[in-house]
Short mmCIF file of N, CA and C in Angstrom, two decimals:
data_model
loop_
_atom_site.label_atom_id
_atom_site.label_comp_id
_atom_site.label_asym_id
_atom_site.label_seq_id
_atom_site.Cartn_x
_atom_site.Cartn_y
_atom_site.Cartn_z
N UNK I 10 45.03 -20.70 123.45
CA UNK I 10 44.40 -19.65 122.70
C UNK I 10 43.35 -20.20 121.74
N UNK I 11 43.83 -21.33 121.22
CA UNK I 11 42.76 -21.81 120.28
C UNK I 11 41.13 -21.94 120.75
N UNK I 12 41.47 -22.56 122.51
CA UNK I 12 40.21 -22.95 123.37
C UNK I 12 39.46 -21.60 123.20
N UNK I 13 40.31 -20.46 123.47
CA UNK I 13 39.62 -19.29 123.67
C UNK I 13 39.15 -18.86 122.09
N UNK I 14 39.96 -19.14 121.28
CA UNK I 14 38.80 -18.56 119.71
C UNK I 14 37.61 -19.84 119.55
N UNK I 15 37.43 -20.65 119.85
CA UNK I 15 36.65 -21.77 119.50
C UNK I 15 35.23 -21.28 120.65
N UNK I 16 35.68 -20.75 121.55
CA UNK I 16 34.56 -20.36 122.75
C UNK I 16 33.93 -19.36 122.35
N UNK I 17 34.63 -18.16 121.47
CA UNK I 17 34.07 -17.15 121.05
C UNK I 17 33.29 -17.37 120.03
N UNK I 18 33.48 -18.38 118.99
CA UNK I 18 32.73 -18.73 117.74
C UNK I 18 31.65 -19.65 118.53
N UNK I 19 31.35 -20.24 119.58
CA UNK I 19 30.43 -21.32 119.93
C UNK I 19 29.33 -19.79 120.67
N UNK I 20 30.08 -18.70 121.37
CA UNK I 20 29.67 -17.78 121.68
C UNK I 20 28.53 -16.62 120.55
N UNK I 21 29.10 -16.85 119.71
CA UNK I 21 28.42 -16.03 118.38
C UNK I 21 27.16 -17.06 117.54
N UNK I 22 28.01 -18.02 117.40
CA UNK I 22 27.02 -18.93 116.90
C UNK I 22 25.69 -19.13 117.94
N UNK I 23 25.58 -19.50 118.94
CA UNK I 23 24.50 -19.59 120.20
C UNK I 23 23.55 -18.27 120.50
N UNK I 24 24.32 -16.98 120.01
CA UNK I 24 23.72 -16.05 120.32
C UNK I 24 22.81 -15.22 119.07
N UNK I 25 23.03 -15.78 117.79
CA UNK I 25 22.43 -15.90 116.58
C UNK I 25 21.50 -16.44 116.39
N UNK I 26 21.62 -17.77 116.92
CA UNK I 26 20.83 -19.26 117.18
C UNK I 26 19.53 -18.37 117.81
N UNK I 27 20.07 -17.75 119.00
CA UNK I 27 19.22 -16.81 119.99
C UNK I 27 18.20 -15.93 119.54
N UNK I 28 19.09 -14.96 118.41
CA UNK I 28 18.18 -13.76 118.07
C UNK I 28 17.44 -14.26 116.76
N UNK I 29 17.79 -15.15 116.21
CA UNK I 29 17.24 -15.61 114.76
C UNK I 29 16.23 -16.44 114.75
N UNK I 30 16.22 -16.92 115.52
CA UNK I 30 15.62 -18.07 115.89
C UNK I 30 14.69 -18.43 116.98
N UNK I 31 15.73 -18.58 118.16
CA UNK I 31 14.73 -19.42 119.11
C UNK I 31 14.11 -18.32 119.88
N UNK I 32 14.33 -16.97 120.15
CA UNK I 32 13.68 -15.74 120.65
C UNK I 32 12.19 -15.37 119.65
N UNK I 33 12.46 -14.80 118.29
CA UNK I 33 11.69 -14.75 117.79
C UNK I 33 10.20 -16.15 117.91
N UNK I 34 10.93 -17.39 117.39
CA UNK I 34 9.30 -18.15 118.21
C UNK I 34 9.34 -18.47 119.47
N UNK I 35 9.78 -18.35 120.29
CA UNK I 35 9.16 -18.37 121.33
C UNK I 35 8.31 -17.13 121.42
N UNK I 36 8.55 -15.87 121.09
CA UNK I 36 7.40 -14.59 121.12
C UNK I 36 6.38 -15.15 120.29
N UNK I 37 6.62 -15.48 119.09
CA UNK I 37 5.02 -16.02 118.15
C UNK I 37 4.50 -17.25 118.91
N UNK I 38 4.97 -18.46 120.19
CA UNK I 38 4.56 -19.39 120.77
C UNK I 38 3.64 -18.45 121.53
N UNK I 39 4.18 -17.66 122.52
CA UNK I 39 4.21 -17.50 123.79
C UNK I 39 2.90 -16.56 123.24
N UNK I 40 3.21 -15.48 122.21
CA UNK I 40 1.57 -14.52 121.73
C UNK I 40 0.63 -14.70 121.62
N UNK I 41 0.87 -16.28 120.52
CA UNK I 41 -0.59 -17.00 120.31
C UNK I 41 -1.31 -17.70 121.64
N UNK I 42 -0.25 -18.38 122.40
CA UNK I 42 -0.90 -18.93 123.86
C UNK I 42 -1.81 -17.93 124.63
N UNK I 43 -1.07 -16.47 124.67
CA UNK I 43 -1.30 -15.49 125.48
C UNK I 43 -2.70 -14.49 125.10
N UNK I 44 -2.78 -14.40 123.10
CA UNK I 44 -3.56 -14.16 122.64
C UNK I 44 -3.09 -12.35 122.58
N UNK I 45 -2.28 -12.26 122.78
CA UNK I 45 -1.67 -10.84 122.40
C UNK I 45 -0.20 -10.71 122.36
N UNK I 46 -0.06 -9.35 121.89
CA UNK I 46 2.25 -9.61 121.71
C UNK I 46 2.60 -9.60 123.25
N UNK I 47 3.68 -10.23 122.68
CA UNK I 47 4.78 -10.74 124.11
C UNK I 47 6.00 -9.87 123.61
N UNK I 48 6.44 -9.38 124.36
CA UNK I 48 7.99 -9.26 123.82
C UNK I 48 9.07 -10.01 124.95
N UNK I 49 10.12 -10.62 124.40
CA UNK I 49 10.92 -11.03 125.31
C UNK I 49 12.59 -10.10 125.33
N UNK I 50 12.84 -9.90 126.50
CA UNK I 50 13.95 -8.61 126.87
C UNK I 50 14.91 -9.51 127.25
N UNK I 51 16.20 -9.67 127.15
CA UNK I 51 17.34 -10.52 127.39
C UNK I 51 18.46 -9.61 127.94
N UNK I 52 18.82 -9.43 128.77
CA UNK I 52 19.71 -8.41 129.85
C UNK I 52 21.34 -9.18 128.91
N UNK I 53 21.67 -8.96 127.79
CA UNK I 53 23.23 -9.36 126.95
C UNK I 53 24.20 -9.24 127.82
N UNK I 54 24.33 -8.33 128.59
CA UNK I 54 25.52 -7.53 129.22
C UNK I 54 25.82 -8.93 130.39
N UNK I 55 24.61 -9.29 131.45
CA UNK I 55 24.41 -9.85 132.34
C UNK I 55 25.42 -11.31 131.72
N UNK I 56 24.72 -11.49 130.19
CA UNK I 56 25.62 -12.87 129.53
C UNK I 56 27.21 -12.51 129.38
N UNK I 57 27.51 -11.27 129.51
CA UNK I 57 28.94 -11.40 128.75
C UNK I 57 30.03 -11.57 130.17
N UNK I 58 29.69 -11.47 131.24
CA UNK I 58 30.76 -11.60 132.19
C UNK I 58 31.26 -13.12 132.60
N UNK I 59 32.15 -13.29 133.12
CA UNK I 59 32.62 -14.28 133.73
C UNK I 59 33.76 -14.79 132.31
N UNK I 60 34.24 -16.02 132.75
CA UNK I 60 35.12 -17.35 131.33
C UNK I 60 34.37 -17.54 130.36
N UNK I 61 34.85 -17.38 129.42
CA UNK I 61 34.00 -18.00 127.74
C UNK I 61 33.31 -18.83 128.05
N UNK I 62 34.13 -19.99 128.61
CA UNK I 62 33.07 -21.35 128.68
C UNK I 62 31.90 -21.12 129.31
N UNK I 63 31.78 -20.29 130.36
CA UNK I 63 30.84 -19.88 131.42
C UNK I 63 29.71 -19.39 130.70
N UNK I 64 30.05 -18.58 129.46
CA UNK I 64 29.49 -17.26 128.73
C UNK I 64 28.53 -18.75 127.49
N UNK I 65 29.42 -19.33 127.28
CA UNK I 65 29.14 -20.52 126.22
C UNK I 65 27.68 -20.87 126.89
N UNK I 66 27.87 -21.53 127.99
CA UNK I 66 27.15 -22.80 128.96
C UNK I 66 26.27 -21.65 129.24
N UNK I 67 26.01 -20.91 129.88
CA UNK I 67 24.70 -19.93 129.87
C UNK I 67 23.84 -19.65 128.76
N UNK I 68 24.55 -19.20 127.38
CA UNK I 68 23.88 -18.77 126.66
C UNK I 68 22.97 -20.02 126.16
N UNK I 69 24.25 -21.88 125.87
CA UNK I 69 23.61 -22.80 126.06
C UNK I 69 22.39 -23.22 126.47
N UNK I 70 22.25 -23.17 128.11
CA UNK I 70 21.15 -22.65 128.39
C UNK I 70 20.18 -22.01 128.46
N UNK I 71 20.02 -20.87 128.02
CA UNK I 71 18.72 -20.26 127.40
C UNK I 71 18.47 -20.36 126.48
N UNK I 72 19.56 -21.34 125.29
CA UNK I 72 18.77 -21.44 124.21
C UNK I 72 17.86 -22.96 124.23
N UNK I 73 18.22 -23.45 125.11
CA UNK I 73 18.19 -25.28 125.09
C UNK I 73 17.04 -24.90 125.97
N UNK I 74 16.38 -26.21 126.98
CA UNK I 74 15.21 -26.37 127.41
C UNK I 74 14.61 -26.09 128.95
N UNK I 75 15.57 -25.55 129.16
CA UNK I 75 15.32 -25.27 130.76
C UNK I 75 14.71 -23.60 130.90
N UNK I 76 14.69 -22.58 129.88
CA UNK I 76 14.66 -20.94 129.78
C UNK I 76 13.12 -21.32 129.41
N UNK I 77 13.40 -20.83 128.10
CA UNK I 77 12.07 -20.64 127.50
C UNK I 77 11.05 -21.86 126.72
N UNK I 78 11.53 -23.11 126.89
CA UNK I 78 10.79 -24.00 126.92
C UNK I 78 9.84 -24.24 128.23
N UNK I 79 10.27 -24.46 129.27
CA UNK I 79 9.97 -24.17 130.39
C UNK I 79 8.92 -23.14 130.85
N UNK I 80 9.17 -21.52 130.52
CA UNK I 80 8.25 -20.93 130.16
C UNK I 80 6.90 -21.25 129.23
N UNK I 81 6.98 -21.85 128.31
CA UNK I 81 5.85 -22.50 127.47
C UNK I 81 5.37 -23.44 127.58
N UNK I 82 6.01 -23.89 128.21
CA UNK I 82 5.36 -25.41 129.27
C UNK I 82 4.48 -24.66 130.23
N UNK I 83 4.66 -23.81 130.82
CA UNK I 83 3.79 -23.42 131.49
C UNK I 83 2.75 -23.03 131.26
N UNK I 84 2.42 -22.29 130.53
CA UNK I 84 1.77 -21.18 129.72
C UNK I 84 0.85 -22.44 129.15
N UNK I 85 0.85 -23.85 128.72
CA UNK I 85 0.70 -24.17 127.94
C UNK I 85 -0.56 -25.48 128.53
N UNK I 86 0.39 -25.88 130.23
CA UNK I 86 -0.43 -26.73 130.49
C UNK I 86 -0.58 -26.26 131.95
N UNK I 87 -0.74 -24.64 132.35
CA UNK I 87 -1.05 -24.57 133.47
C UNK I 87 -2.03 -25.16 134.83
N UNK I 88 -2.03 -25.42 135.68
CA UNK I 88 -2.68 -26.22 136.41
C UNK I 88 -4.34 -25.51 137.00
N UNK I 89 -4.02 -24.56 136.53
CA UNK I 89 -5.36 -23.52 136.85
C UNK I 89 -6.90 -23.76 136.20
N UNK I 90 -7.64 -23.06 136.92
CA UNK I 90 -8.67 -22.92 136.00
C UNK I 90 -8.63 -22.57 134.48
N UNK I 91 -9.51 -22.38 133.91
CA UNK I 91 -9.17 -21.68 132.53
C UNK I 91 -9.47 -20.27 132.41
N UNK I 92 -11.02 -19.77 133.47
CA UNK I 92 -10.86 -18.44 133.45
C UNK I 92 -9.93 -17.56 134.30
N UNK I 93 -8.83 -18.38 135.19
CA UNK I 93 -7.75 -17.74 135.83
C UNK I 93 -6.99 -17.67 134.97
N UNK I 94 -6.55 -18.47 133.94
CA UNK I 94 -5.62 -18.56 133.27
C UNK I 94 -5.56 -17.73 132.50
N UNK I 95 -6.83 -17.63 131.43
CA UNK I 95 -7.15 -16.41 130.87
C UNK I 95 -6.80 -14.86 131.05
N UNK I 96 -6.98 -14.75 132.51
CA UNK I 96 -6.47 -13.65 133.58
C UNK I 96 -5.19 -13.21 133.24
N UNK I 97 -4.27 -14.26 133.81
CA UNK I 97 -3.01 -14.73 133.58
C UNK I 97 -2.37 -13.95 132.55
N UNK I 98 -2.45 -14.88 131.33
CA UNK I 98 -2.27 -14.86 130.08
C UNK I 98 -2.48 -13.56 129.76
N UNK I 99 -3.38 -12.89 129.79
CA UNK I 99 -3.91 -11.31 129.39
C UNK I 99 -2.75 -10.18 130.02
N UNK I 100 -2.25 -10.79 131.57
CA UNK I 100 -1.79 -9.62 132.08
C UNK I 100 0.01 -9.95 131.62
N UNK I 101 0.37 -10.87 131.02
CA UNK I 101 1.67 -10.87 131.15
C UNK I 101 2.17 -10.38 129.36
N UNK I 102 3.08 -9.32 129.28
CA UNK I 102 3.13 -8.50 127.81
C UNK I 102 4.43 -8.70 127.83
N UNK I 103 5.57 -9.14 128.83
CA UNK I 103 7.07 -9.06 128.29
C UNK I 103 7.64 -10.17 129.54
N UNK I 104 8.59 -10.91 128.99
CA UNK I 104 9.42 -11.20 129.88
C UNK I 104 10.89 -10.68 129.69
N UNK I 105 11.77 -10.96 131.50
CA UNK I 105 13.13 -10.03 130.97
C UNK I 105 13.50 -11.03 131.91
N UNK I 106 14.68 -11.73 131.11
CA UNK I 106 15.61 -12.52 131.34
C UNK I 106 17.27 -11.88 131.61
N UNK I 107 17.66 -12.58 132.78
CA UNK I 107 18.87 -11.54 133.23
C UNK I 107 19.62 -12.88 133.89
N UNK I 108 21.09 -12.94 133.36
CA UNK I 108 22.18 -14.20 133.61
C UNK I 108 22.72 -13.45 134.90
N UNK I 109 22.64 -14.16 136.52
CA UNK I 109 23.51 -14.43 137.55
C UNK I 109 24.91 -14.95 137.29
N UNK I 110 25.97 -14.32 138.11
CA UNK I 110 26.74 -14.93 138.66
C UNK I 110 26.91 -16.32 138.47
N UNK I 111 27.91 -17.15 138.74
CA UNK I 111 27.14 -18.77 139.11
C UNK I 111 27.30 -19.25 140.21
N UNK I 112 27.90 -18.04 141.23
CA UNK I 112 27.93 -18.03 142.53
C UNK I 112 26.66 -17.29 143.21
N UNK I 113 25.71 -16.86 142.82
CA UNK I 113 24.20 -16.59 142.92
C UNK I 113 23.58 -17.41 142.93
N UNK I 114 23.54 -19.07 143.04
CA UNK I 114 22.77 -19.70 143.18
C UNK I 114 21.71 -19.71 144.14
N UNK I 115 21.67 -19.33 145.00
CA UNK I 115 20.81 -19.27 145.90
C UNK I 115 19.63 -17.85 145.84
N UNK I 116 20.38 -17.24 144.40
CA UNK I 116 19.71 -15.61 144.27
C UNK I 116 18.44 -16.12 142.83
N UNK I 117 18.01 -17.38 142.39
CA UNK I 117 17.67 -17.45 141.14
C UNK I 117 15.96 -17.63 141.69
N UNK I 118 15.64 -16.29 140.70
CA UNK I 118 14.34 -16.01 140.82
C UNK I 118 13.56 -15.88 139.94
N UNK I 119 12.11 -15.66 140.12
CA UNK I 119 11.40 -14.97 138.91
C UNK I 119 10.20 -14.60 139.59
N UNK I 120 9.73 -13.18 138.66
CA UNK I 120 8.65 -12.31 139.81
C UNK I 120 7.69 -12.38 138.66
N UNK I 121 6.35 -12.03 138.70
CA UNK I 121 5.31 -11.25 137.77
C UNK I 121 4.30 -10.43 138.30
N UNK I 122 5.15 -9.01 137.96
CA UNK I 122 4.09 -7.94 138.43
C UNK I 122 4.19 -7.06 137.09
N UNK I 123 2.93 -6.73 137.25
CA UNK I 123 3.00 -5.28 136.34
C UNK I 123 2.94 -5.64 134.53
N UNK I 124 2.07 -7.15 134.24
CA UNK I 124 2.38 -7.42 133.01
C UNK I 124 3.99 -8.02 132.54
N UNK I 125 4.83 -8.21 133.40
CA UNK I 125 6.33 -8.50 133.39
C UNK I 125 6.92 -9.45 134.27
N UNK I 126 7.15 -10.36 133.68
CA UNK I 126 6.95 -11.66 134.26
C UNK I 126 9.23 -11.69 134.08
N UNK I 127 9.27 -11.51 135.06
CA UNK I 127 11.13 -11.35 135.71
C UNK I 127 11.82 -12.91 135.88
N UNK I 128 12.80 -13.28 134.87
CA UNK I 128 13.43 -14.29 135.29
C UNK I 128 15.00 -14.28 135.73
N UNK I 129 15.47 -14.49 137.05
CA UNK I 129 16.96 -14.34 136.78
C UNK I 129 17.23 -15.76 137.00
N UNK I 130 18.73 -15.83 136.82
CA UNK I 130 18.96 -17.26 136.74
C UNK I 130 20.46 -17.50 136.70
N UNK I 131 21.43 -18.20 137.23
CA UNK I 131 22.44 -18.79 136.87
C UNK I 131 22.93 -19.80 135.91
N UNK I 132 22.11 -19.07 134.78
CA UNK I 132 22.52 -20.16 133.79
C UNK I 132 23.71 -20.73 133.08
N UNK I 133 24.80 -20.70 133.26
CA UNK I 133 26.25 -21.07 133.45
C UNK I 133 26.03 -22.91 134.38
N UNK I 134 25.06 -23.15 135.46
CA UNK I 134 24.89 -23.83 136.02
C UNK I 134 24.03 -24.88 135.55
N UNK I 135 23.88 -24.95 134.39
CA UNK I 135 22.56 -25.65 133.58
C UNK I 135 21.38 -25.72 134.20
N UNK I 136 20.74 -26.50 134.37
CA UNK I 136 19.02 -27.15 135.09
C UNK I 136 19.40 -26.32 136.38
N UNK I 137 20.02 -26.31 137.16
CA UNK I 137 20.79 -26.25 138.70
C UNK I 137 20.35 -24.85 138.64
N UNK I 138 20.75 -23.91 137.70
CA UNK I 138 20.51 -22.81 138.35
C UNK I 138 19.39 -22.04 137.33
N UNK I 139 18.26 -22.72 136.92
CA UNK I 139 17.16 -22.66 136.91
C UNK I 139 16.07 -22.68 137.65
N UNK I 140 14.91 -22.03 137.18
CA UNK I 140 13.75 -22.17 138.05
C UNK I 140 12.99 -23.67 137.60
N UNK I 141 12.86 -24.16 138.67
CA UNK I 141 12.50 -25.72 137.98
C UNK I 141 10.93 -25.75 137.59
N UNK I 142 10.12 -25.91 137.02
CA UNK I 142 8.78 -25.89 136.40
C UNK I 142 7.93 -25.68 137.80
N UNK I 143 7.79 -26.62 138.53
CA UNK I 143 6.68 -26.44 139.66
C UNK I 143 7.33 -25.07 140.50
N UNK I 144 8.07 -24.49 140.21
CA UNK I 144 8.30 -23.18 140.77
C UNK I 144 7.98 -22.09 139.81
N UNK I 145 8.47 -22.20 138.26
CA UNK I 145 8.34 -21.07 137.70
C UNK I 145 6.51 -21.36 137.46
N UNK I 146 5.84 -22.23 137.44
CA UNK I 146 4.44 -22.53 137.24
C UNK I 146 3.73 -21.73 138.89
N UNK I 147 4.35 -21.86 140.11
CA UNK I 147 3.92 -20.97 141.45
C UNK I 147 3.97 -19.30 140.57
N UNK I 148 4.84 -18.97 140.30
CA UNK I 148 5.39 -17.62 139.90
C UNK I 148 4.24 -17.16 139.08
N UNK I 149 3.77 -17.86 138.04
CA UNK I 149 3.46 -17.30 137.22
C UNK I 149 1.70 -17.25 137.34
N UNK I 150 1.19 -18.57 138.28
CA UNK I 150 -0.09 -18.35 139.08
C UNK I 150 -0.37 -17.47 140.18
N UNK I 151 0.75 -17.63 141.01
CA UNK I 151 0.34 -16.07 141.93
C UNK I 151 0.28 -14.93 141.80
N UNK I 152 1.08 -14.79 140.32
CA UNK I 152 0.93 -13.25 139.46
C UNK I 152 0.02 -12.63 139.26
#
């Protein structure tokens, strides 16, 4: 029982970390790159299923460097022209992040249509069930 209150406090703490913190700049990173507001949408519900630890190690992951670092890596040193990029940058206004299964591995995606740049992911799986840079960098140029 203890494992399980210690998972819930690593659970609260990470998801604070989340809204206090590392969400808010990444929107002021990701705005100024973009040159207009971003909002970023986080599907919570998608985080709360599965084992604590599971719930821990996901949220882990999107707060650590594989989510939205990754995203700003992109954004930041895209491989494009500059007036594509520009393009780019102009059309994307929100991203929405949504936690898989961690038996979805083979389901981990990300789309950009419509100004909305879609990430799902098995993040319970660390790096593994991420979009790895030269993929989420395809995603976000063919957009």
């Amino acid at each position: 029982m203890g494992d399980s209150i210690h998972a819930l406090s690593q659970i609260a703490s990470i998801y604070n970390q989340l809204m206090d913190v590392v969400i808010p700049e990444t929107e002021k990173t990701l705005s100024s790159l973009l040159g207009g507001e971003l909002v970023i949408d986080v599907d919570w519900n998608s985080f709360k299923s599965g084992p604590a630890q599971d719930q821990v190690k996901s949220l882990s992951t999107l707060s650590g460097k594989y989510v939205f670092k990754r995203i700003e890596q992109v954004f930041r040193e895209g491989s494009i022209d500059e007036q594509a990029r520009r393009v780019i940058f102009k059309a994307v206004g929100e991203i929405k992040i949504k936690n898989l299964k961690s038996g979805n591995v083979l389901k981990v995606k990300g789309k950009l249509k419509n100004g909305v740049l879609r990430y799902e992911g098995c993040f319970a799986l660390g790096a593994t069930g991420c979009l790895d840079l030269p993929s989420l960098r395809k995603i976000v140029e063919k957009g």
